[in-house]
Coordinates of N, CA and C in Angstrom, one line a residue:
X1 N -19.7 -14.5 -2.1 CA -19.0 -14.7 -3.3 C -19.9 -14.5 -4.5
X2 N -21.0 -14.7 -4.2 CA -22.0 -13.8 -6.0 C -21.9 -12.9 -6.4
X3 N -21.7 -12.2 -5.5 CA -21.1 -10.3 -6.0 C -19.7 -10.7 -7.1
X4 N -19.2 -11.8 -6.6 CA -17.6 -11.8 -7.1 C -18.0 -12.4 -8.9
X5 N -18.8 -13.8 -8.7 CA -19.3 -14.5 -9.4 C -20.4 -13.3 -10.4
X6 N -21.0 -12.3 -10.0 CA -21.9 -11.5 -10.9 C -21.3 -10.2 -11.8
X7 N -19.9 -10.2 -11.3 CA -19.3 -9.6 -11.6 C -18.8 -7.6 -10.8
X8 N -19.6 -7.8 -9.7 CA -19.9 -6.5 -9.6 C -18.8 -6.6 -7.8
X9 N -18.7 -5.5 -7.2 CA -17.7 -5.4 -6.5 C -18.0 -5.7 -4.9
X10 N -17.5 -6.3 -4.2 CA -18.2 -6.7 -3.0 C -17.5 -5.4 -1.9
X11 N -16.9 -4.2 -2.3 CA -17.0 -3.0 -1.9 C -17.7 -2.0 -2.0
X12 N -18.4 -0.9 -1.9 CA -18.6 0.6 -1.7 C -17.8 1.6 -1.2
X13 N -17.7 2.5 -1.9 CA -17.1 4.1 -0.9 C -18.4 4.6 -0.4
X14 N -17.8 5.4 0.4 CA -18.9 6.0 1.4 C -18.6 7.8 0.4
X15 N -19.1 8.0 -0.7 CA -18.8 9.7 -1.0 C -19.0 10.5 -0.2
X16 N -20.0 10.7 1.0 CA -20.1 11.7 1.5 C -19.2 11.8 2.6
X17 N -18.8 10.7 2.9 CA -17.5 10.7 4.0 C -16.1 11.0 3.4
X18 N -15.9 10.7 2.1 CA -14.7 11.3 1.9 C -15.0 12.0 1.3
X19 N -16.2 13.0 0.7 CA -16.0 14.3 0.7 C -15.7 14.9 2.1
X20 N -16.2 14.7 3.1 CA -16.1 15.4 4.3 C -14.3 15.6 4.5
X21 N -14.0 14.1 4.6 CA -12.4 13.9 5.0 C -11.7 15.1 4.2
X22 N -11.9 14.9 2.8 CA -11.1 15.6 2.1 C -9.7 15.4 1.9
X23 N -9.2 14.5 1.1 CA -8.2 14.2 1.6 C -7.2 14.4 0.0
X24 N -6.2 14.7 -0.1 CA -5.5 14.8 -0.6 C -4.8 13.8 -1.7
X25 N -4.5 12.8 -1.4 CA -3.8 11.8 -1.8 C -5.0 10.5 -1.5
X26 N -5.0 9.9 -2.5 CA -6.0 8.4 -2.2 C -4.8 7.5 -2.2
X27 N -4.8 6.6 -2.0 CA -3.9 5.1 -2.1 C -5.0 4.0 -2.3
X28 N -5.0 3.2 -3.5 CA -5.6 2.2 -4.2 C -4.8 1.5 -4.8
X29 N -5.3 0.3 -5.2 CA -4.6 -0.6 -6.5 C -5.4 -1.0 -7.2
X30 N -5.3 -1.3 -8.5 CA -6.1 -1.7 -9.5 C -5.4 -3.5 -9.8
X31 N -4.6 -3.9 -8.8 CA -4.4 -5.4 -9.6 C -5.5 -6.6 -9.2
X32 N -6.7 -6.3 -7.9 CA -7.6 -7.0 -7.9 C -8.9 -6.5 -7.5
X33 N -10.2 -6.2 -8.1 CA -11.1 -6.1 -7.2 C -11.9 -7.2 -6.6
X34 N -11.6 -8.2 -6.2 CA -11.9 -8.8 -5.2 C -10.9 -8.2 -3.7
X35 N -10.0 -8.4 -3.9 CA -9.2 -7.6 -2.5 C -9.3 -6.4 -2.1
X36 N -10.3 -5.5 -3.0 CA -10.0 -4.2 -2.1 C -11.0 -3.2 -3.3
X37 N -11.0 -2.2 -2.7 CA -12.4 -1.4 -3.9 C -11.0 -1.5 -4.9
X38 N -12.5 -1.1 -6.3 CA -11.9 -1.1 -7.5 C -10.7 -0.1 -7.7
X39 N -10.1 0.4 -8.4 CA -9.6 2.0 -9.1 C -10.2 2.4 -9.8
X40 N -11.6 2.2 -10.4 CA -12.2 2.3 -11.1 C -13.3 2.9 -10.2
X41 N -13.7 2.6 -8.9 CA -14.6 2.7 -8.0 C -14.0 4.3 -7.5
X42 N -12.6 4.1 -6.8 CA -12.0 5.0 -6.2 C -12.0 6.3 -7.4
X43 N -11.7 6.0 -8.8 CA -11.5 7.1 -9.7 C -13.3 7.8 -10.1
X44 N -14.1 7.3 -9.9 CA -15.4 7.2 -9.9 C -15.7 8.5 -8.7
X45 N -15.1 7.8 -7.3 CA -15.5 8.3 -6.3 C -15.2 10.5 -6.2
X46 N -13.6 10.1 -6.7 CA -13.1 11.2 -6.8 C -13.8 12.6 -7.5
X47 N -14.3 11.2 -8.8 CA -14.8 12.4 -9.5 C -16.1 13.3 -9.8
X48 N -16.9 12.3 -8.5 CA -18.1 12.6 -7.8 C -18.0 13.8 -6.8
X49 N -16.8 13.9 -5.7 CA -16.8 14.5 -5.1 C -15.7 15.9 -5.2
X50 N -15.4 15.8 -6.2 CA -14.7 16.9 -7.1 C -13.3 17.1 -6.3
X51 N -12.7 18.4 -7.1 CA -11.9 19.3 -6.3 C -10.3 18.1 -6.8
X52 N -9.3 19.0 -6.7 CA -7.8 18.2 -6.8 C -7.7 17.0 -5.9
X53 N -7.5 15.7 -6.3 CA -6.6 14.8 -5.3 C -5.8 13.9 -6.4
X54 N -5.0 13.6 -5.7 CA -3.8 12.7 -6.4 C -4.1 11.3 -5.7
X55 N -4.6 10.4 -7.1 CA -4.9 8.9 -7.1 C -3.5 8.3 -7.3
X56 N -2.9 7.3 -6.3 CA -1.8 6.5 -6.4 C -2.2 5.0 -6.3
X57 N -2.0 4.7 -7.8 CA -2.2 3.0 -7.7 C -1.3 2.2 -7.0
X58 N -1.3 2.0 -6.5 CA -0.1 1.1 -5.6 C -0.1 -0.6 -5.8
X59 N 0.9 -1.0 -6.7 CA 0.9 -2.9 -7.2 C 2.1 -3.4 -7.0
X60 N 2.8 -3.7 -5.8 CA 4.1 -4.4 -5.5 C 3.9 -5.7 -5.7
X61 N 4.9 -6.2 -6.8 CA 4.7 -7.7 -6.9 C 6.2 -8.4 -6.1
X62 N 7.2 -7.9 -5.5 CA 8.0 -8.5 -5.3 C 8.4 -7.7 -3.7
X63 N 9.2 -7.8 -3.3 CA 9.8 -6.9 -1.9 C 10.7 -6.1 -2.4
X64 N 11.0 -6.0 -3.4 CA 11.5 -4.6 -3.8 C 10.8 -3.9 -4.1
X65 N 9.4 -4.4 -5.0 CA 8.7 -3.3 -5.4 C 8.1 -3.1 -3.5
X66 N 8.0 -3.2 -3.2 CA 7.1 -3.0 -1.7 C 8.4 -1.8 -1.2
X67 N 9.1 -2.3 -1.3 CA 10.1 -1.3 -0.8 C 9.8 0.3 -1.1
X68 N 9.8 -0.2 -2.6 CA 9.5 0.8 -4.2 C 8.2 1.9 -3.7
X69 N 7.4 0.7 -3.1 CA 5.9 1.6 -3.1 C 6.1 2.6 -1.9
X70 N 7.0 1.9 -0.5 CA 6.9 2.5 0.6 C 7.5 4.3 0.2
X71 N 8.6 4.3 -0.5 CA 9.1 5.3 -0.6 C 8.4 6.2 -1.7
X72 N 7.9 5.7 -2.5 CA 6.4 6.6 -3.3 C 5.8 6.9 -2.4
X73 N 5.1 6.4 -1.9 CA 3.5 6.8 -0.2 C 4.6 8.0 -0.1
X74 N 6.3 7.8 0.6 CA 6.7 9.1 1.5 C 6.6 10.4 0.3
X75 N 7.5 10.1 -1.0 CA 6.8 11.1 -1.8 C 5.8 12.2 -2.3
X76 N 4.5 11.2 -2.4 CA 3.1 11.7 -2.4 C 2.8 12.3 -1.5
X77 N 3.1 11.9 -0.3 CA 2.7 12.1 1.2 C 3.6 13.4 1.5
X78 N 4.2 13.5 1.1 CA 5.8 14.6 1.7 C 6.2 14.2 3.1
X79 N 6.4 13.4 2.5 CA 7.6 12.4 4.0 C 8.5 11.4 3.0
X80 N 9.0 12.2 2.3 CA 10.3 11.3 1.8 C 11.2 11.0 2.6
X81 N 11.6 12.2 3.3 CA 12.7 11.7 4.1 C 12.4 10.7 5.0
X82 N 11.1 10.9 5.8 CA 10.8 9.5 6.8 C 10.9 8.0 5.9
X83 N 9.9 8.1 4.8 CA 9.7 6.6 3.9 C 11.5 6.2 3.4
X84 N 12.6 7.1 3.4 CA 13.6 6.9 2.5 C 14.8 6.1 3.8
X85 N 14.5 6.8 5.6 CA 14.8 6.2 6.6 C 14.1 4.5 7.1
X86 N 13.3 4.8 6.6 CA 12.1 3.5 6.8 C 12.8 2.3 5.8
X87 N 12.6 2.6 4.7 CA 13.4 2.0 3.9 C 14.6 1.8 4.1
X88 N 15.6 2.4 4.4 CA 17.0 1.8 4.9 C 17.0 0.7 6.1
X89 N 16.2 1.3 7.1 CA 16.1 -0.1 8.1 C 15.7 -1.1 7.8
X90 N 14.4 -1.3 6.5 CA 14.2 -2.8 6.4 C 14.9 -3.2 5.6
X91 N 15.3 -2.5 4.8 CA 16.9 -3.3 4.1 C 17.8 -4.1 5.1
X92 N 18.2 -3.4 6.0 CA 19.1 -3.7 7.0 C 18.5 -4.7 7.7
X93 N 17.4 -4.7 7.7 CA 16.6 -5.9 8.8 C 16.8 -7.1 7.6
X94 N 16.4 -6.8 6.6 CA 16.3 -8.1 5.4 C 17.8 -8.8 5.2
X95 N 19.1 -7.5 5.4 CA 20.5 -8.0 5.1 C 20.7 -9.3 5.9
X96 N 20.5 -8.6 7.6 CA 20.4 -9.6 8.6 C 19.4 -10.9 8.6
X97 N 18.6 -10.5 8.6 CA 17.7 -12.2 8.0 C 18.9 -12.8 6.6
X98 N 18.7 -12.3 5.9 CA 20.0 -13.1 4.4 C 20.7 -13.5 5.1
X99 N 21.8 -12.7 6.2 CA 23.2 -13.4 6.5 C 22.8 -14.2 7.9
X100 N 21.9 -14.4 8.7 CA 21.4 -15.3 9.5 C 21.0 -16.5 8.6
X101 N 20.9 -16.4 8.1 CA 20.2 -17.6 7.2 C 20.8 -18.4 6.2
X102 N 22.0 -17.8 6.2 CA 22.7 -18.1 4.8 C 23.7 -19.8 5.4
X103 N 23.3 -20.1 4.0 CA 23.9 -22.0 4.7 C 22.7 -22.9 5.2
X104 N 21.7 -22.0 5.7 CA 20.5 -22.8 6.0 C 19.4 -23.8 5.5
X105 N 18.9 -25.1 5.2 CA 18.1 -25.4 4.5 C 17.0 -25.1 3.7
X106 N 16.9 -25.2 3.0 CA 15.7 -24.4 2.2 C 14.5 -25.5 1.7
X107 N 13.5 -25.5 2.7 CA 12.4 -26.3 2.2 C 11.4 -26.0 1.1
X108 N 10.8 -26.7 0.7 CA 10.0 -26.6 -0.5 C 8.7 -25.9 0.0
X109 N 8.1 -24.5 -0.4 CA 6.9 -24.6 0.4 C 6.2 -24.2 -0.9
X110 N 4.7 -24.4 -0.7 CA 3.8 -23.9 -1.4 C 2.5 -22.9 -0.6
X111 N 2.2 -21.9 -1.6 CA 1.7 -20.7 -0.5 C 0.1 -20.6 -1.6
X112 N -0.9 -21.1 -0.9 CA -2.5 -20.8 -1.9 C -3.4 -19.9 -1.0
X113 N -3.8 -18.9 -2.0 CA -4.2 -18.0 -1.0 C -5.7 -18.1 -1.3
X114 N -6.3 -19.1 -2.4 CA -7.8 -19.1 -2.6 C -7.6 -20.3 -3.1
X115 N -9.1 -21.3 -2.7 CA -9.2 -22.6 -2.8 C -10.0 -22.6 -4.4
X116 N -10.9 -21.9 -4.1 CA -12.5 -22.5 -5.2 C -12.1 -21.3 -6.6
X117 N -10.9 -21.5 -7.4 CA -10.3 -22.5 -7.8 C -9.1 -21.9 -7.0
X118 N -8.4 -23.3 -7.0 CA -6.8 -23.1 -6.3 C -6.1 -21.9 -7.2
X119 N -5.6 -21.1 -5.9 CA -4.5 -20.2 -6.8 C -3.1 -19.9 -6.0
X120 N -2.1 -19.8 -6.6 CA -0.7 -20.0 -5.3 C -1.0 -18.4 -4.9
X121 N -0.3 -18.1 -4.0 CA -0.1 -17.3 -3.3 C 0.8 -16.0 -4.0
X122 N 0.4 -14.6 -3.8 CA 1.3 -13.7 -4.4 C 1.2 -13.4 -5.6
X123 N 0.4 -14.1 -6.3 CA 0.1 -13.4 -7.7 C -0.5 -12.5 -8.2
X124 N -1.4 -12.3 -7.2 CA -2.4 -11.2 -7.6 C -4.2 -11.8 -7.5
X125 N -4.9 -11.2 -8.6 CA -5.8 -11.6 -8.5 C -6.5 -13.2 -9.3
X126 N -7.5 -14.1 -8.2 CA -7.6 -15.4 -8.2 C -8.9 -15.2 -9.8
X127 N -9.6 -14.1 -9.7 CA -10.4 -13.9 -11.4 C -9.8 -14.5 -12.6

């Protein structure tokens, strides 16, 4: 946690490995660098190792947006049609969970995903 505390990123890219990969499309988020390299790192990385690629920030805050994101990846990726079938089944899987559930108790829960300081769950980043 000093890295987090010093302000600096407790990730690296490897440049010379994704120059090798070469890859087309990156997938990153910028809503925390503690969870995962920067966008700032990844946009760094890119532009170290040159040449076209398409940076996709990816920040679902809800299960729709997740939905939202899955079907972007198929777009970027050119698999719409797969991400756009993918997406209809978990709908359909989530309808069934709703109408299984429905009438059912609903307890109180609380979800903390970092203690030192407490932060609930799903918000994003604990900085």
């Amino acid at each position: 946690m000093r890295s987090v505390h010093r302000g600096s990123s407790l990730y690296a890219l490897d440049d010379a490995l994704l120059a090798r990969l070469d890859p087309d499309v990156l997938l990153t988020q910028e809503l925390c660098d503690v969870c995962a390299v920067s966008y700032a790192t990844v946009r760094e990385a890119v532009r170290v190792i040159g040449g076209e690629r398409n940076v996709v920030s990816l920040e679902p805050t809800s299960l729709a947006g997740i939905l939202a994101t899955i079907e972007e990846v198929g777009r970027v990726c050119l698999a719409e049609e797969r991400a756009t079938a993918l997406v209809g089944a978990l709908r359909a899987r989530i309808a069934a969970v709703e109408s299984a559930a429905a009438g059912a108790p609903r307890p109180r829960v609380a979800a903390v995903e970092w203690l030192d300081p407490p932060f609930s769950g799903g918000t994003g980043c604990p900085r």
